[in-house]
mmCIF file with all atom_site columns, C-alpha atoms in Angstrom:
data_model
loop_
_atom_site.group_PDB
_atom_site.id
_atom_site.type_symbol
_atom_site.label_atom_id
_atom_site.label_alt_id
_atom_site.label_comp_id
_atom_site.label_asym_id
_atom_site.label_entity_id
_atom_site.label_seq_id
_atom_site.pdbx_PDB_ins_code
_atom_site.Cartn_x
_atom_site.Cartn_y
_atom_site.Cartn_z
_atom_site.occupancy
_atom_site.B_iso_or_equiv
_atom_site.pdbx_formal_charge
_atom_site.auth_seq_id
_atom_site.auth_comp_id
_atom_site.auth_asym_id
_atom_site.auth_atom_id
_atom_site.pdbx_PDB_model_num
ATOM 1   C CA . MET H 1 1   ? -36.947 61.036 -26.978 1.00 94.00 ? 1   MET H CA 1
ATOM 2   C CA . TYR H 1 2   ? -37.061 59.947 -23.329 1.00 97.00 ? 2   TYR H CA 1
ATOM 3   C CA . THR H 1 3   ? -33.951 59.046 -21.338 1.00 97.00 ? 3   THR H CA 1
ATOM 4   C CA . PHE H 1 4   ? -33.664 56.783 -18.301 1.00 97.00 ? 4   PHE H CA 1
ATOM 5   C CA . GLU H 1 5   ? -31.407 54.292 -16.553 1.00 97.00 ? 5   GLU H CA 1
ATOM 6   C CA . ALA H 1 6   ? -32.553 50.797 -15.630 1.00 96.00 ? 6   ALA H CA 1
ATOM 7   C CA . THR H 1 7   ? -31.161 47.578 -14.224 1.00 96.00 ? 7   THR H CA 1
ATOM 8   C CA . LEU H 1 8   ? -30.957 44.682 -16.649 1.00 96.00 ? 8   LEU H CA 1
ATOM 9   C CA . GLU H 1 9   ? -33.144 41.820 -15.422 1.00 95.00 ? 9   GLU H CA 1
ATOM 10  C CA . ARG H 1 10  ? -34.095 38.436 -16.843 1.00 94.00 ? 10  ARG H CA 1
ATOM 11  C CA . ILE H 1 11  ? -37.318 36.517 -17.304 1.00 92.00 ? 11  ILE H CA 1
ATOM 12  C CA . GLY H 1 12  ? -36.623 32.976 -18.463 1.00 89.00 ? 12  GLY H CA 1
ATOM 13  C CA . ILE H 1 13  ? -33.576 33.433 -20.691 1.00 90.00 ? 13  ILE H CA 1
ATOM 14  C CA . ASN H 1 14  ? -34.568 36.894 -21.922 1.00 92.00 ? 14  ASN H CA 1
ATOM 15  C CA . PRO H 1 15  ? -32.853 40.056 -20.645 1.00 95.00 ? 15  PRO H CA 1
ATOM 16  C CA . PHE H 1 16  ? -35.140 43.062 -20.230 1.00 95.00 ? 16  PHE H CA 1
ATOM 17  C CA . VAL H 1 17  ? -35.630 46.314 -18.351 1.00 96.00 ? 17  VAL H CA 1
ATOM 18  C CA . PHE H 1 18  ? -38.725 47.866 -16.844 1.00 95.00 ? 18  PHE H CA 1
ATOM 19  C CA . VAL H 1 19  ? -39.584 51.230 -18.370 1.00 96.00 ? 19  VAL H CA 1
ATOM 20  C CA . PRO H 1 20  ? -40.420 53.893 -15.744 1.00 96.00 ? 20  PRO H CA 1
ATOM 21  C CA . ASP H 1 21  ? -44.136 54.725 -15.431 1.00 95.00 ? 21  ASP H CA 1
ATOM 22  C CA . SER H 1 22  ? -43.583 58.351 -16.454 1.00 96.00 ? 22  SER H CA 1
ATOM 23  C CA . VAL H 1 23  ? -41.870 57.237 -19.679 1.00 97.00 ? 23  VAL H CA 1
ATOM 24  C CA . LEU H 1 24  ? -44.581 54.626 -20.334 1.00 97.00 ? 24  LEU H CA 1
ATOM 25  C CA . THR H 1 25  ? -47.279 57.278 -19.951 1.00 96.00 ? 25  THR H CA 1
ATOM 26  C CA . SER H 1 26  ? -45.498 59.505 -22.465 1.00 97.00 ? 26  SER H CA 1
ATOM 27  C CA . LEU H 1 27  ? -45.013 56.618 -24.932 1.00 97.00 ? 27  LEU H CA 1
ATOM 28  C CA . PHE H 1 28  ? -48.702 55.677 -24.648 1.00 97.00 ? 28  PHE H CA 1
ATOM 29  C CA . ARG H 1 29  ? -49.657 59.288 -25.370 1.00 97.00 ? 29  ARG H CA 1
ATOM 30  C CA . ASP H 1 30  ? -47.277 59.456 -28.341 1.00 97.00 ? 30  ASP H CA 1
ATOM 31  C CA . ALA H 1 31  ? -48.512 56.102 -29.713 1.00 96.00 ? 31  ALA H CA 1
ATOM 32  C CA . GLY H 1 32  ? -52.159 56.945 -29.099 1.00 96.00 ? 32  GLY H CA 1
ATOM 33  C CA . ARG H 1 33  ? -52.776 53.597 -27.392 1.00 95.00 ? 33  ARG H CA 1
ATOM 34  C CA . THR H 1 34  ? -52.079 51.597 -24.249 1.00 94.00 ? 34  THR H CA 1
ATOM 35  C CA . LYS H 1 35  ? -52.563 48.081 -25.639 1.00 92.00 ? 35  LYS H CA 1
ATOM 36  C CA . GLY H 1 36  ? -50.651 45.878 -28.017 1.00 91.00 ? 36  GLY H CA 1
ATOM 37  C CA . PRO H 1 37  ? -46.980 46.004 -28.944 1.00 92.00 ? 37  PRO H CA 1
ATOM 38  C CA . ILE H 1 38  ? -45.615 49.524 -29.312 1.00 95.00 ? 38  ILE H CA 1
ATOM 39  C CA . PRO H 1 39  ? -42.893 50.140 -31.912 1.00 96.00 ? 39  PRO H CA 1
ATOM 40  C CA . VAL H 1 40  ? -40.001 52.150 -30.480 1.00 97.00 ? 40  VAL H CA 1
ATOM 41  C CA . TYR H 1 41  ? -36.477 53.263 -31.325 1.00 97.00 ? 41  TYR H CA 1
ATOM 42  C CA . GLY H 1 42  ? -33.614 54.795 -29.357 1.00 96.00 ? 42  GLY H CA 1
ATOM 43  C CA . SER H 1 43  ? -30.298 53.687 -27.911 1.00 96.00 ? 43  SER H CA 1
ATOM 44  C CA . VAL H 1 44  ? -28.849 51.373 -25.255 1.00 96.00 ? 44  VAL H CA 1
ATOM 45  C CA . ASN H 1 45  ? -25.569 52.652 -23.841 1.00 95.00 ? 45  ASN H CA 1
ATOM 46  C CA . GLY H 1 46  ? -25.287 54.852 -26.927 1.00 94.00 ? 46  GLY H CA 1
ATOM 47  C CA . LYS H 1 47  ? -25.955 52.098 -29.508 1.00 94.00 ? 47  LYS H CA 1
ATOM 48  C CA . ALA H 1 48  ? -29.021 52.686 -31.705 1.00 95.00 ? 48  ALA H CA 1
ATOM 49  C CA . TYR H 1 49  ? -31.836 50.131 -31.900 1.00 95.00 ? 49  TYR H CA 1
ATOM 50  C CA . THR H 1 50  ? -35.280 49.579 -33.384 1.00 94.00 ? 50  THR H CA 1
ATOM 51  C CA . GLN H 1 51  ? -37.438 47.371 -31.156 1.00 94.00 ? 51  GLN H CA 1
ATOM 52  C CA . THR H 1 52  ? -40.933 46.744 -29.816 1.00 93.00 ? 52  THR H CA 1
ATOM 53  C CA . LEU H 1 53  ? -42.153 47.424 -26.295 1.00 95.00 ? 53  LEU H CA 1
ATOM 54  C CA . ILE H 1 54  ? -44.186 44.443 -25.072 1.00 92.00 ? 54  ILE H CA 1
ATOM 55  C CA . ARG H 1 55  ? -46.624 43.789 -22.226 1.00 92.00 ? 55  ARG H CA 1
ATOM 56  C CA . TYR H 1 56  ? -45.962 40.358 -20.721 1.00 89.00 ? 56  TYR H CA 1
ATOM 57  C CA . GLN H 1 57  ? -47.409 38.839 -17.546 1.00 89.00 ? 57  GLN H CA 1
ATOM 58  C CA . GLY H 1 58  ? -49.118 42.118 -16.692 1.00 90.00 ? 58  GLY H CA 1
ATOM 59  C CA . CYS H 1 59  ? -45.987 44.300 -16.970 1.00 92.00 ? 59  CYS H CA 1
ATOM 60  C CA . TRP H 1 60  ? -44.532 46.359 -19.782 1.00 95.00 ? 60  TRP H CA 1
ATOM 61  C CA . ARG H 1 61  ? -41.053 45.033 -20.521 1.00 94.00 ? 61  ARG H CA 1
ATOM 62  C CA . PHE H 1 62  ? -38.408 46.272 -22.877 1.00 95.00 ? 62  PHE H CA 1
ATOM 63  C CA . TYR H 1 63  ? -36.381 43.281 -24.046 1.00 95.00 ? 63  TYR H CA 1
ATOM 64  C CA . ILE H 1 64  ? -32.667 43.767 -24.677 1.00 94.00 ? 64  ILE H CA 1
ATOM 65  C CA . ASN H 1 65  ? -31.123 41.419 -27.220 1.00 91.00 ? 65  ASN H CA 1
ATOM 66  C CA . THR H 1 66  ? -27.462 40.751 -27.967 1.00 90.00 ? 66  THR H CA 1
ATOM 67  C CA . VAL H 1 67  ? -27.515 42.997 -31.058 1.00 90.00 ? 67  VAL H CA 1
ATOM 68  C CA . MET H 1 68  ? -28.553 45.930 -28.860 1.00 92.00 ? 68  MET H CA 1
ATOM 69  C CA . LEU H 1 69  ? -26.214 45.059 -25.987 1.00 90.00 ? 69  LEU H CA 1
ATOM 70  C CA . PRO H 1 70  ? -23.443 42.486 -26.577 1.00 91.00 ? 70  PRO H CA 1
ATOM 71  C CA . ASN H 1 71  ? -23.454 39.612 -24.061 1.00 89.00 ? 71  ASN H CA 1
ATOM 72  C CA . SER H 1 72  ? -26.684 40.932 -22.537 1.00 89.00 ? 72  SER H CA 1
ATOM 73  C CA . PRO H 1 73  ? -27.620 37.559 -20.972 1.00 88.00 ? 73  PRO H CA 1
ATOM 74  C CA . LYS H 1 74  ? -24.342 37.657 -19.006 1.00 89.00 ? 74  LYS H CA 1
ATOM 75  C CA . ARG H 1 75  ? -24.875 41.272 -17.903 1.00 92.00 ? 75  ARG H CA 1
ATOM 76  C CA . ILE H 1 76  ? -27.922 40.772 -15.666 1.00 95.00 ? 76  ILE H CA 1
ATOM 77  C CA . GLY H 1 77  ? -27.829 43.257 -12.783 1.00 95.00 ? 77  GLY H CA 1
ATOM 78  C CA . GLU H 1 78  ? -25.910 45.868 -14.782 1.00 95.00 ? 78  GLU H CA 1
ATOM 79  C CA . THR H 1 79  ? -27.363 49.382 -15.060 1.00 96.00 ? 79  THR H CA 1
ATOM 80  C CA . VAL H 1 80  ? -27.838 50.538 -18.650 1.00 96.00 ? 80  VAL H CA 1
ATOM 81  C CA . GLU H 1 81  ? -28.577 53.975 -20.090 1.00 96.00 ? 81  GLU H CA 1
ATOM 82  C CA . LEU H 1 82  ? -31.497 54.057 -22.493 1.00 97.00 ? 82  LEU H CA 1
ATOM 83  C CA . THR H 1 83  ? -33.232 56.481 -24.771 1.00 97.00 ? 83  THR H CA 1
ATOM 84  C CA . ILE H 1 84  ? -36.626 55.533 -26.158 1.00 97.00 ? 84  ILE H CA 1
ATOM 85  C CA . ALA H 1 85  ? -39.279 57.079 -28.381 1.00 97.00 ? 85  ALA H CA 1
ATOM 86  C CA . PHE H 1 86  ? -42.411 55.926 -30.183 1.00 97.00 ? 86  PHE H CA 1
ATOM 87  C CA . ASP H 1 87  ? -41.586 54.901 -33.762 1.00 96.00 ? 87  ASP H CA 1
ATOM 88  C CA . PRO H 1 88  ? -44.400 56.017 -36.088 1.00 95.00 ? 88  PRO H CA 1
ATOM 89  C CA . ARG H 1 89  ? -42.753 54.570 -39.222 1.00 93.00 ? 89  ARG H CA 1
ATOM 90  C CA . ASP H 1 90  ? -44.617 51.898 -41.170 1.00 87.00 ? 90  ASP H CA 1
ATOM 91  C CA . ARG H 1 91  ? -43.102 48.530 -40.291 1.00 83.00 ? 91  ARG H CA 1
ATOM 92  C CA . SER H 1 92  ? -45.408 46.416 -42.394 1.00 80.00 ? 92  SER H CA 1
ATOM 93  C CA . LEU H 1 93  ? -43.738 43.715 -44.432 1.00 80.00 ? 93  LEU H CA 1
ATOM 94  C CA . HIS H 1 94  ? -44.127 43.711 -48.183 1.00 86.00 ? 94  HIS H CA 1
ATOM 95  C CA . PRO H 1 95  ? -43.967 40.231 -49.705 1.00 91.00 ? 95  PRO H CA 1
ATOM 96  C CA . ASP H 1 96  ? -41.666 39.556 -52.607 1.00 93.00 ? 96  ASP H CA 1
ATOM 97  C CA . PRO H 1 97  ? -43.684 39.918 -55.854 1.00 95.00 ? 97  PRO H CA 1
ATOM 98  C CA . ASP H 1 98  ? -42.269 36.642 -57.209 1.00 95.00 ? 98  ASP H CA 1
ATOM 99  C CA . PHE H 1 99  ? -43.430 34.835 -54.060 1.00 96.00 ? 99  PHE H CA 1
ATOM 100 C CA . MET H 1 100 ? -46.925 36.293 -54.422 1.00 96.00 ? 100 MET H CA 1
ATOM 101 C CA . GLU H 1 101 ? -46.986 35.262 -58.094 1.00 96.00 ? 101 GLU H CA 1
ATOM 102 C CA . ALA H 1 102 ? -45.927 31.721 -57.142 1.00 96.00 ? 102 ALA H CA 1
ATOM 103 C CA . LEU H 1 103 ? -48.802 31.590 -54.638 1.00 96.00 ? 103 LEU H CA 1
ATOM 104 C CA . VAL H 1 104 ? -51.260 32.695 -57.336 1.00 96.00 ? 104 VAL H CA 1
ATOM 105 C CA . GLN H 1 105 ? -49.964 29.955 -59.633 1.00 97.00 ? 105 GLN H CA 1
ATOM 106 C CA . VAL H 1 106 ? -50.417 27.267 -56.943 1.00 96.00 ? 106 VAL H CA 1
ATOM 107 C CA . PRO H 1 107 ? -53.856 27.823 -55.371 1.00 96.00 ? 107 PRO H CA 1
ATOM 108 C CA . GLU H 1 108 ? -53.407 24.962 -52.874 1.00 96.00 ? 108 GLU H CA 1
ATOM 109 C CA . ALA H 1 109 ? -50.270 26.602 -51.477 1.00 95.00 ? 109 ALA H CA 1
ATOM 110 C CA . HIS H 1 110 ? -52.031 29.985 -51.423 1.00 96.00 ? 110 HIS H CA 1
ATOM 111 C CA . ALA H 1 111 ? -54.918 28.520 -49.391 1.00 96.00 ? 111 ALA H CA 1
ATOM 112 C CA . VAL H 1 112 ? -52.483 27.027 -46.858 1.00 95.00 ? 112 VAL H CA 1
ATOM 113 C CA . PHE H 1 113 ? -50.528 30.300 -46.665 1.00 95.00 ? 113 PHE H CA 1
ATOM 114 C CA . GLN H 1 114 ? -53.728 32.254 -45.933 1.00 94.00 ? 114 GLN H CA 1
ATOM 115 C CA . SER H 1 115 ? -54.677 29.772 -43.202 1.00 94.00 ? 115 SER H CA 1
ATOM 116 C CA . LEU H 1 116 ? -51.355 30.262 -41.353 1.00 93.00 ? 116 LEU H CA 1
ATOM 117 C CA . SER H 1 117 ? -51.107 32.511 -38.311 1.00 90.00 ? 117 SER H CA 1
ATOM 118 C CA . PRO H 1 118 ? -50.091 36.090 -39.137 1.00 88.00 ? 118 PRO H CA 1
ATOM 119 C CA . SER H 1 119 ? -46.783 35.613 -37.327 1.00 84.00 ? 119 SER H CA 1
ATOM 120 C CA . LEU H 1 120 ? -45.887 32.535 -39.403 1.00 91.00 ? 120 LEU H CA 1
ATOM 121 C CA . ARG H 1 121 ? -46.873 34.299 -42.643 1.00 92.00 ? 121 ARG H CA 1
ATOM 122 C CA . ASN H 1 122 ? -44.651 37.227 -41.602 1.00 90.00 ? 122 ASN H CA 1
ATOM 123 C CA . GLU H 1 123 ? -41.809 34.832 -40.774 1.00 92.00 ? 123 GLU H CA 1
ATOM 124 C CA . ILE H 1 124 ? -41.954 33.374 -44.296 1.00 94.00 ? 124 ILE H CA 1
ATOM 125 C CA . ILE H 1 125 ? -42.221 36.827 -45.914 1.00 94.00 ? 125 ILE H CA 1
ATOM 126 C CA . ARG H 1 126 ? -39.363 38.195 -43.774 1.00 91.00 ? 126 ARG H CA 1
ATOM 127 C CA . TYR H 1 127 ? -37.133 35.200 -44.589 1.00 94.00 ? 127 TYR H CA 1
ATOM 128 C CA . ILE H 1 128 ? -37.634 35.521 -48.341 1.00 95.00 ? 128 ILE H CA 1
ATOM 129 C CA . ALA H 1 129 ? -37.199 39.311 -48.206 1.00 91.00 ? 129 ALA H CA 1
ATOM 130 C CA . SER H 1 130 ? -33.885 38.930 -46.362 1.00 89.00 ? 130 SER H CA 1
ATOM 131 C CA . LEU H 1 131 ? -32.270 36.902 -49.144 1.00 91.00 ? 131 LEU H CA 1
ATOM 132 C CA . LYS H 1 132 ? -29.581 38.783 -51.061 1.00 90.00 ? 132 LYS H CA 1
ATOM 133 C CA . THR H 1 133 ? -29.522 37.245 -54.531 1.00 94.00 ? 133 THR H CA 1
ATOM 134 C CA . SER H 1 134 ? -32.320 36.557 -56.987 1.00 93.00 ? 134 SER H CA 1
ATOM 135 C CA . ALA H 1 135 ? -31.052 32.976 -57.337 1.00 95.00 ? 135 ALA H CA 1
ATOM 136 C CA . SER H 1 136 ? -31.443 32.307 -53.607 1.00 95.00 ? 136 SER H CA 1
ATOM 137 C CA . ARG H 1 137 ? -34.857 34.019 -53.603 1.00 95.00 ? 137 ARG H CA 1
ATOM 138 C CA . THR H 1 138 ? -36.030 31.849 -56.521 1.00 95.00 ? 138 THR H CA 1
ATOM 139 C CA . LYS H 1 139 ? -34.730 28.683 -54.852 1.00 96.00 ? 139 LYS H CA 1
ATOM 140 C CA . ASN H 1 140 ? -36.327 29.541 -51.517 1.00 96.00 ? 140 ASN H CA 1
ATOM 141 C CA . ILE H 1 141 ? -39.648 30.574 -53.054 1.00 96.00 ? 141 ILE H CA 1
ATOM 142 C CA . GLN H 1 142 ? -39.843 27.081 -54.531 1.00 96.00 ? 142 GLN H CA 1
ATOM 143 C CA . ARG H 1 143 ? -38.915 25.608 -51.128 1.00 96.00 ? 143 ARG H CA 1
ATOM 144 C CA . ALA H 1 144 ? -41.639 27.744 -49.501 1.00 96.00 ? 144 ALA H CA 1
ATOM 145 C CA . ILE H 1 145 ? -44.249 26.497 -51.982 1.00 96.00 ? 145 ILE H CA 1
ATOM 146 C CA . GLY H 1 146 ? -43.135 22.907 -51.347 1.00 95.00 ? 146 GLY H CA 1
ATOM 147 C CA . PHE H 1 147 ? -43.380 23.524 -47.607 1.00 95.00 ? 147 PHE H CA 1
ATOM 148 C CA . LEU H 1 148 ? -46.898 24.922 -47.933 1.00 95.00 ? 148 LEU H CA 1
ATOM 149 C CA . LEU H 1 149 ? -47.869 21.819 -49.906 1.00 95.00 ? 149 LEU H CA 1
ATOM 150 C CA . GLY H 1 150 ? -46.372 19.608 -47.169 1.00 93.00 ? 150 GLY H CA 1
ATOM 151 C CA . ASN H 1 151 ? -43.520 18.299 -49.337 1.00 93.00 ? 151 ASN H CA 1
ATOM 152 C CA . ASN H 1 152 ? -40.446 19.592 -47.474 1.00 94.00 ? 152 ASN H CA 1
ATOM 153 C CA . ARG H 1 153 ? -39.064 21.532 -44.526 1.00 92.00 ? 153 ARG H CA 1
ATOM 154 C CA . PHE H 1 154 ? -38.716 25.299 -44.575 1.00 93.00 ? 154 PHE H CA 1
ATOM 155 C CA . ILE H 1 155 ? -37.683 27.940 -41.996 1.00 90.00 ? 155 ILE H CA 1
ATOM 156 C CA . GLY H 1 156 ? -36.825 25.183 -39.548 1.00 89.00 ? 156 GLY H CA 1
ATOM 157 C CA . ARG H 1 157 ? -40.291 23.607 -39.636 1.00 89.00 ? 157 ARG H CA 1
ATOM 158 C CA . ASP H 1 158 ? -41.523 20.230 -40.821 1.00 87.00 ? 158 ASP H CA 1
ATOM 159 C CA . LYS H 1 159 ? -45.120 21.185 -41.574 1.00 81.00 ? 159 LYS H CA 1
ATOM 160 C CA . PRO H 1 160 ? -47.042 24.427 -42.009 1.00 81.00 ? 160 PRO H CA 1
ATOM 161 C CA . GLY H 1 161 ? -48.471 25.772 -38.762 1.00 64.00 ? 161 GLY H CA 1
ATOM 162 C CA . ARG H 1 162 ? -46.096 23.830 -36.498 1.00 55.00 ? 162 ARG H CA 1
#
């Protein structure tokens, strides 16, 4: 676990901090790579988080959301205390078995689902996985199939891929 202090900055509407080069070097070594998003965990001002370290516009930035730091967009310029470490845990998403079965039963929807970008497929999988009751999962699986067939809206989108 690496500890540092940083000033909260903003790019667009997103609060972030720069991670010191010495900490970045250690994280790269721990992760075994220097490219692509790097899964991390730690704390911001003592509050635990699980997040991803991202390279954007040529710089590695650690984005701070409002779950990690309440009112973070209004706290630009504030110095925060952070701990950070590479997170080796598997973060892959596992689709709901009923959703996968529904895709098998409707080959047209399955073909559209496979043609979607990985991030949109993950968004659909994550949404269905987050539902608490089997009734809401069943209802939303049917909505997802309808969406993939172009019949209705789902996850705030009118058509697949948009």
